[in-house]
Coordinates of N, CA and C in Angstrom, one line a residue:
M1 N 66.7 -10.5 19.1 CA 65.2 -10.4 18.9 C 64.6 -9.6 20.0
S2 N 64.1 -8.5 19.7 CA 63.5 -7.7 20.7 C 62.0 -7.8 20.5
R3 N 61.3 -8.0 21.6 CA 59.8 -8.1 21.6 C 59.2 -6.8 22.1
S4 N 58.2 -6.4 21.4 CA 57.5 -5.2 22.0 C 56.4 -5.7 22.9
P5 N 56.2 -5.0 24.0 CA 55.2 -5.4 24.9 C 53.8 -5.3 24.3
R6 N 53.0 -6.2 24.6 CA 51.6 -6.2 24.1 C 50.8 -5.1 24.9
K7 N 50.0 -4.4 24.2 CA 49.2 -3.4 24.9 C 47.8 -3.9 25.0
S8 N 47.3 -3.8 26.2 CA 45.9 -4.2 26.4 C 45.0 -2.9 26.4
P9 N 43.8 -3.0 26.0 CA 42.9 -1.9 25.9 C 42.8 -1.1 27.2
N10 N 42.7 -1.8 28.3 CA 42.7 -1.2 29.6 C 43.1 -2.3 30.6
R11 N 43.5 -1.8 31.8 CA 44.1 -2.8 32.7 C 43.1 -3.6 33.4
S12 N 41.8 -3.2 33.5 CA 40.8 -3.9 34.2 C 40.2 -5.0 33.4
G13 N 40.5 -5.0 32.1 CA 39.9 -6.1 31.2 C 38.5 -5.8 30.8
A14 N 37.9 -4.7 31.2 CA 36.6 -4.3 30.8 C 36.5 -3.8 29.4
S15 N 35.4 -3.8 28.8 CA 35.3 -3.3 27.5 C 35.5 -1.8 27.5
P16 N 35.9 -1.2 26.3 CA 36.1 0.2 26.3 C 34.8 1.0 26.5
A17 N 35.0 2.2 26.9 CA 33.8 3.1 27.2 C 33.1 3.4 25.9
P18 N 31.8 3.6 25.9 CA 31.0 3.9 24.7 C 31.4 5.3 24.2
P19 N 31.2 5.5 22.9 CA 31.6 6.8 22.3 C 30.8 7.9 22.9
P20 N 31.3 9.2 22.9 CA 30.6 10.3 23.4 C 29.3 10.5 22.6
P21 N 28.3 11.2 23.1 CA 27.0 11.4 22.4 C 27.2 12.2 21.1
S22 N 28.2 13.0 21.0 CA 28.4 13.8 19.8 C 28.9 13.0 18.6
A23 N 29.4 11.7 18.8 CA 30.0 10.9 17.8 C 28.9 10.4 16.9
P24 N 29.1 10.3 15.6 CA 28.1 9.8 14.7 C 27.8 8.3 15.0
V25 N 26.5 8.0 15.0 CA 26.1 6.6 15.3 C 25.9 5.8 14.0
P26 N 26.6 4.7 13.8 CA 26.4 3.9 12.6 C 24.9 3.4 12.5
T27 N 24.4 3.6 11.4 CA 23.0 3.1 11.2 C 22.9 2.0 10.2
S28 N 24.1 1.6 9.6 CA 24.1 0.5 8.7 C 25.4 -0.2 8.9
P29 N 25.5 -1.4 8.4 CA 26.8 -2.2 8.5 C 27.9 -1.5 7.9
S30 N 27.7 -0.6 6.9 CA 28.8 0.0 6.2 C 29.3 1.2 6.9
G31 N 28.8 1.7 8.0 CA 29.3 2.8 8.7 C 28.2 3.8 8.9
P32 N 28.6 5.1 9.2 CA 27.6 6.1 9.5 C 26.8 6.5 8.3
A33 N 25.6 6.8 8.5 CA 24.7 7.1 7.4 C 25.1 8.5 6.9
R34 N 25.2 8.6 5.5 CA 25.5 9.9 4.9 C 24.2 10.5 4.3
P35 N 24.1 11.8 4.3 CA 22.9 12.4 3.7 C 22.9 12.1 2.2
R36 N 21.7 11.9 1.7 CA 21.5 11.6 0.3 C 21.5 13.0 -0.4
P37 N 22.1 13.0 -1.6 CA 22.1 14.3 -2.4 C 20.7 14.6 -2.8
R38 N 20.4 15.9 -2.9 CA 19.1 16.4 -3.2 C 18.8 16.0 -4.7
V39 N 19.8 15.9 -5.5 CA 19.6 15.5 -6.9 C 19.0 14.1 -6.9
L40 N 19.5 13.2 -6.1 CA 19.0 11.8 -6.0 C 17.6 11.8 -5.7
A41 N 17.2 12.7 -4.7 CA 15.8 12.7 -4.3 C 14.9 13.2 -5.5
A42 N 15.4 14.2 -6.2 CA 14.6 14.7 -7.4 C 14.5 13.6 -8.4
V43 N 15.6 12.9 -8.7 CA 15.6 11.9 -9.7 C 14.6 10.8 -9.3
C44 N 14.7 10.4 -8.1 CA 13.8 9.3 -7.6 C 12.3 9.7 -7.7
L45 N 12.1 11.0 -7.3 CA 10.7 11.5 -7.4 C 10.2 11.5 -8.9
L46 N 11.0 12.0 -9.8 CA 10.6 12.0 -11.2 C 10.3 10.5 -11.7
V47 N 11.2 9.6 -11.3 CA 10.9 8.2 -11.8 C 9.7 7.6 -11.1
L48 N 9.4 8.0 -9.9 CA 8.2 7.5 -9.2 C 6.9 8.2 -9.9
V49 N 7.1 9.4 -10.4 CA 6.0 10.0 -11.1 C 5.7 9.2 -12.4
Q50 N 6.8 8.9 -13.1 CA 6.7 8.1 -14.3 C 6.0 6.7 -14.0
A51 N 6.4 6.1 -12.9 CA 5.8 4.8 -12.6 C 4.3 5.0 -12.2
A52 N 4.0 6.1 -11.6 CA 2.5 6.4 -11.3 C 1.7 6.6 -12.5
L53 N 2.3 7.3 -13.5 CA 1.6 7.5 -14.8 C 1.4 6.2 -15.5
L54 N 2.4 5.3 -15.4 CA 2.2 4.0 -16.1 C 1.1 3.2 -15.4
V55 N 1.0 3.3 -14.1 CA -0.1 2.6 -13.4 C -1.4 3.2 -13.8
G56 N -1.5 4.6 -13.9 CA -2.7 5.2 -14.4 C -3.1 4.8 -15.8
L57 N -2.1 4.7 -16.6 CA -2.3 4.3 -18.0 C -2.9 2.9 -18.1
G58 N -2.3 2.0 -17.2 CA -2.8 0.7 -17.2 C -4.2 0.6 -16.7
G59 N -4.5 1.5 -15.7 CA -5.9 1.6 -15.2 C -6.9 2.0 -16.3
A60 N -6.4 3.0 -17.1 CA -7.3 3.5 -18.2 C -7.5 2.4 -19.2
W61 N -6.5 1.6 -19.5 CA -6.7 0.5 -20.4 C -7.6 -0.6 -19.9
I62 N -7.5 -0.8 -18.6 CA -8.4 -1.8 -17.9 C -9.9 -1.3 -18.0
A63 N -10.1 0.0 -17.8 CA -11.4 0.6 -17.9 C -12.0 0.5 -19.3
D64 N -11.1 0.7 -20.3 CA -11.5 0.5 -21.7 C -11.9 -1.0 -22.0
L65 N -11.1 -1.9 -21.4 CA -11.4 -3.3 -21.6 C -12.7 -3.7 -21.0
L66 N -13.0 -3.2 -19.8 CA -14.2 -3.5 -19.1 C -15.5 -2.9 -19.7
R67 N -15.3 -1.7 -20.3 CA -16.4 -1.0 -21.0 C -16.7 -1.6 -22.4
G68 N -15.7 -2.4 -22.9 CA -15.9 -3.0 -24.2 C -15.4 -2.0 -25.3
A69 N -14.7 -1.0 -24.9 CA -14.2 0.0 -25.9 C -13.0 -0.4 -26.6
S70 N -12.3 -1.5 -26.1 CA -11.1 -2.0 -26.7 C -11.4 -2.8 -27.9
Q71 N -10.7 -2.5 -29.0 CA -11.0 -3.3 -30.3 C -10.1 -4.6 -30.3
L72 N -9.0 -4.5 -29.6 CA -8.1 -5.7 -29.5 C -7.9 -6.1 -28.0
P73 N -8.7 -6.9 -27.4 CA -8.6 -7.2 -26.0 C -7.3 -7.8 -25.6
G74 N -6.8 -8.7 -26.5 CA -5.5 -9.4 -26.2 C -4.4 -8.4 -26.1
A75 N -4.3 -7.5 -27.0 CA -3.3 -6.5 -27.0 C -3.4 -5.5 -25.8
T76 N -4.7 -5.2 -25.5 CA -4.9 -4.3 -24.3 C -4.4 -5.0 -23.0
V77 N -4.7 -6.3 -22.9 CA -4.2 -7.0 -21.7 C -2.7 -7.0 -21.7
F78 N -2.1 -7.2 -22.8 CA -0.6 -7.2 -22.8 C -0.1 -5.8 -22.4
L79 N -0.7 -4.7 -22.9 CA -0.3 -3.4 -22.6 C -0.5 -3.1 -21.1
V80 N -1.6 -3.6 -20.5 CA -1.8 -3.4 -19.1 C -0.7 -4.1 -18.3
L81 N -0.4 -5.3 -18.6 CA 0.6 -6.1 -17.9 C 2.0 -5.5 -18.1
F82 N 2.3 -5.0 -19.3 CA 3.6 -4.4 -19.6 C 3.7 -3.1 -18.8
A83 N 2.7 -2.2 -18.8 CA 2.8 -1.0 -18.0 C 3.0 -1.2 -16.6
L84 N 2.2 -2.2 -16.0 CA 2.3 -2.5 -14.6 C 3.7 -3.1 -14.3
G85 N 4.2 -4.0 -15.2 CA 5.5 -4.6 -15.0 C 6.6 -3.5 -15.0
I86 N 6.6 -2.6 -15.9 CA 7.6 -1.5 -16.0 C 7.5 -0.7 -14.7
A87 N 6.3 -0.3 -14.3 CA 6.1 0.5 -13.1 C 6.7 -0.2 -11.9
A88 N 6.4 -1.5 -11.8 CA 7.0 -2.3 -10.6 C 8.5 -2.3 -10.7
A89 N 9.1 -2.5 -11.9 CA 10.5 -2.5 -12.0 C 11.1 -1.1 -11.6
L90 N 10.5 0.0 -12.1 CA 10.9 1.3 -11.7 C 10.9 1.6 -10.2
I91 N 9.8 1.1 -9.6 CA 9.7 1.3 -8.1 C 10.8 0.5 -7.4
F92 N 11.1 -0.7 -7.8 CA 12.1 -1.4 -7.2 C 13.5 -0.8 -7.4
A93 N 13.7 -0.3 -8.6 CA 15.0 0.4 -9.0 C 15.1 1.7 -8.1
V94 N 14.1 2.4 -8.0 CA 14.1 3.7 -7.2 C 14.5 3.3 -5.7
R95 N 13.8 2.3 -5.2 CA 14.1 1.8 -3.8 C 15.6 1.5 -3.7
A96 N 16.1 0.8 -4.7 CA 17.6 0.4 -4.7 C 18.4 1.6 -4.7
L97 N 18.1 2.6 -5.6 CA 18.9 3.8 -5.6 C 18.9 4.6 -4.3
W98 N 17.7 4.6 -3.7 CA 17.5 5.4 -2.5 C 18.3 4.8 -1.3
H99 N 18.5 3.4 -1.4 CA 19.3 2.7 -0.4 C 20.8 2.6 -0.8
G100 N 21.2 3.3 -1.8 CA 22.6 3.4 -2.2 C 23.1 2.2 -3.0
R101 N 22.2 1.5 -3.7 CA 22.7 0.3 -4.4 C 22.8 0.7 -5.9
R102 N 23.9 0.4 -6.5 CA 24.2 0.8 -7.9 C 23.3 0.1 -8.9
W103 N 22.8 -1.1 -8.7 CA 22.1 -1.8 -9.7 C 20.8 -1.1 -10.1
G104 N 20.3 -0.2 -9.3 CA 19.1 0.5 -9.7 C 19.3 1.5 -10.9
R105 N 20.5 1.9 -11.1 CA 20.7 2.8 -12.3 C 20.4 2.2 -13.6
A106 N 20.8 0.9 -13.8 CA 20.6 0.3 -15.1 C 19.2 0.3 -15.6
P107 N 18.2 -0.3 -14.8 CA 16.8 -0.3 -15.4 C 16.3 1.1 -15.5
V108 N 16.6 2.1 -14.6 CA 16.1 3.4 -14.8 C 16.6 4.1 -16.0
I109 N 17.9 4.0 -16.3 CA 18.5 4.6 -17.5 C 18.0 3.9 -18.7
T110 N 17.8 2.6 -18.7 CA 17.3 1.9 -19.9 C 15.9 2.4 -20.2
W111 N 15.1 2.5 -19.2 CA 13.7 3.0 -19.4 C 13.7 4.5 -19.9
Q112 N 14.6 5.3 -19.4 CA 14.7 6.7 -19.8 C 15.1 6.8 -21.3
L113 N 16.0 5.9 -21.7 CA 16.4 5.9 -23.2 C 15.2 5.5 -24.0
L114 N 14.5 4.5 -23.6 CA 13.3 4.0 -24.4 C 12.3 5.1 -24.5
L115 N 12.1 5.8 -23.3 CA 11.1 6.9 -23.3 C 11.5 8.1 -24.1
A116 N 12.8 8.3 -24.1 CA 13.3 9.5 -25.0 C 13.1 9.2 -26.4
V117 N 13.3 7.9 -26.9 CA 13.1 7.6 -28.3 C 11.6 7.7 -28.6
M118 N 10.8 7.3 -27.7 CA 9.3 7.5 -28.0 C 8.9 8.9 -28.0
A119 N 9.5 9.7 -27.1 CA 9.1 11.2 -27.1 C 9.6 11.9 -28.3
I120 N 10.8 11.5 -28.8 CA 11.3 12.1 -30.1 C 10.4 11.7 -31.2
G121 N 9.9 10.5 -31.3 CA 8.9 10.1 -32.3 C 7.6 10.8 -32.2
W122 N 7.1 11.0 -30.9 CA 5.9 11.8 -30.8 C 6.1 13.3 -31.2
L123 N 7.3 13.8 -30.9 CA 7.5 15.2 -31.3 C 7.7 15.3 -32.9
G124 N 8.2 14.2 -33.5 CA 8.3 14.2 -35.0 C 6.9 14.2 -35.6
A125 N 6.0 13.5 -35.0 CA 4.6 13.4 -35.6 C 3.8 14.7 -35.3
E126 N 3.9 15.2 -34.1 CA 3.2 16.4 -33.8 C 3.9 17.0 -32.6
V127 N 4.2 18.3 -32.7 CA 4.8 19.0 -31.6 C 3.7 19.2 -30.5
A128 N 4.0 18.6 -29.3 CA 3.0 18.7 -28.2 C 3.8 19.0 -26.9
F129 N 3.2 19.8 -26.1 CA 3.8 20.1 -24.8 C 4.2 18.9 -24.0
W130 N 3.2 18.0 -23.9 CA 3.5 16.8 -23.1 C 4.6 15.9 -23.6
A131 N 4.8 15.9 -24.9 CA 5.9 15.1 -25.4 C 7.2 15.7 -25.1
A132 N 7.3 17.1 -25.2 CA 8.5 17.8 -24.8 C 8.8 17.6 -23.3
L133 N 7.7 17.6 -22.5 CA 7.9 17.4 -21.0 C 8.4 16.0 -20.7
V134 N 8.0 15.0 -21.5 CA 8.5 13.6 -21.3 C 10.0 13.6 -21.7
L135 N 10.3 14.2 -22.8 CA 11.7 14.2 -23.2 C 12.6 15.0 -22.2
A136 N 12.1 16.1 -21.7 CA 12.9 16.9 -20.7 C 13.0 16.0 -19.4
S137 N 12.0 15.3 -19.0 CA 12.1 14.5 -17.8 C 13.2 13.4 -17.9
T138 N 13.2 12.8 -19.1 CA 14.2 11.8 -19.4 C 15.7 12.3 -19.3
V139 N 15.8 13.5 -19.8 CA 17.2 14.1 -19.8 C 17.6 14.5 -18.4
V140 N 16.6 15.0 -17.6 CA 16.9 15.3 -16.2 C 17.3 14.1 -15.4
V141 N 16.5 13.0 -15.6 CA 16.8 11.8 -14.8 C 18.2 11.2 -15.2
V142 N 18.5 11.1 -16.5 CA 19.8 10.5 -16.9 C 20.9 11.4 -16.4
V143 N 20.8 12.7 -16.7 CA 21.9 13.6 -16.2 C 22.1 13.5 -14.7
G144 N 20.9 13.5 -14.0 CA 21.0 13.5 -12.6 C 21.6 12.2 -12.0
L145 N 21.3 11.1 -12.6 CA 21.9 9.8 -12.2 C 23.4 9.7 -12.5
L146 N 23.9 10.5 -13.4 CA 25.3 10.4 -13.8 C 26.1 11.5 -13.1
L147 N 25.5 12.4 -12.3 CA 26.3 13.4 -11.6 C 27.2 12.7 -10.5
P148 N 28.4 13.2 -10.3 CA 29.3 12.6 -9.4 C 28.8 12.4 -8.0
A149 N 28.0 13.3 -7.4 CA 27.5 13.1 -6.1 C 26.5 11.9 -6.0
V150 N 25.7 11.8 -7.1 CA 24.7 10.7 -7.1 C 25.4 9.4 -7.4
L151 N 26.4 9.4 -8.2 CA 27.2 8.2 -8.5 C 27.9 7.7 -7.2
A152 N 28.4 8.7 -6.4 CA 29.1 8.3 -5.1 C 28.0 7.8 -4.1
A153 N 26.9 8.4 -4.1 CA 25.8 7.9 -3.2 C 25.3 6.6 -3.5
T154 N 25.3 6.2 -4.8 CA 24.7 4.9 -5.2 C 25.8 3.9 -5.5
S155 N 27.0 4.2 -5.2 CA 28.1 3.2 -5.3 C 28.7 2.8 -4.0
A156 N 28.3 3.5 -2.9 CA 28.9 3.2 -1.6 C 28.6 1.9 -1.0
R157 N 27.5 1.3 -1.4 CA 27.1 0.0 -0.8 C 27.3 -1.2 -1.7
A158 N 28.2 -1.1 -2.6 CA 28.4 -2.2 -3.5 C 28.8 -3.5 -2.9
H159 N 29.4 -3.4 -1.7 CA 29.9 -4.6 -1.0 C 28.7 -5.3 -0.2
Q160 N 27.5 -4.8 -0.2 CA 26.4 -5.4 0.4 C 25.9 -6.6 -0.4
P161 N 25.3 -7.6 0.2 CA 24.9 -8.8 -0.5 C 24.0 -8.5 -1.7
D162 N 23.2 -7.5 -1.7 CA 22.3 -7.3 -2.9 C 22.9 -6.1 -3.7
G163 N 24.2 -5.8 -3.6 CA 24.8 -4.7 -4.3 C 25.2 -5.0 -5.7
G164 N 25.0 -6.2 -6.2 CA 25.4 -6.5 -7.5 C 26.6 -7.4 -7.6
A165 N 26.8 -8.0 -8.8 CA 27.9 -8.9 -9.0 C 29.2 -8.2 -9.2
S166 N 29.2 -6.9 -9.4 CA 30.4 -6.2 -9.7 C 31.2 -6.1 -8.4
G167 N 30.6 -6.2 -7.2 CA 31.4 -6.1 -6.0 C 32.0 -7.4 -5.5
T168 N 31.8 -8.5 -6.3 CA 32.3 -9.8 -5.9 C 33.6 -10.1 -6.7
R169 N 34.4 -10.9 -6.0 CA 35.7 -11.3 -6.7 C 35.6 -12.8 -7.1
V170 N 36.3 -13.1 -8.1 CA 36.4 -14.5 -8.6 C 37.9 -14.9 -8.3
A171 N 38.1 -15.9 -7.6 CA 39.5 -16.3 -7.3 C 40.1 -17.2 -8.4

């Protein structure tokens, strides 16, 4: 039985020297920070614009309600709450995507699919520039979220506590 000698980090017992200044500094528990893809920034910006438009739409419905222009006040209140709820969900999803968490993709893509169906319906009723713009934005967001660089950037932190259930194991 031969034993290999144990190697100590250094003979004085002191802790190792800090890394040189040129070494990347970890900014998160998962390691060094990686730059985010520009496509992810564009997708997040488009989704935030959609959320802002939902907030504006909710504000317009509130104004109608306060002026008495709404014929169905109960339905208007529902629409306001729905628009604000979807806007809040989109904002939280964008924040998750920006921080590299994969769970943010599902609500964003679900909303894009619903929005695309509505835009196709609007285009079927009347061809309008704004409806085509809505449809184009949904295509850009979905395709952007499914590009390999964005998938890699939003899947790297799956082991984090709020990274989703797919990163956990069942024994």
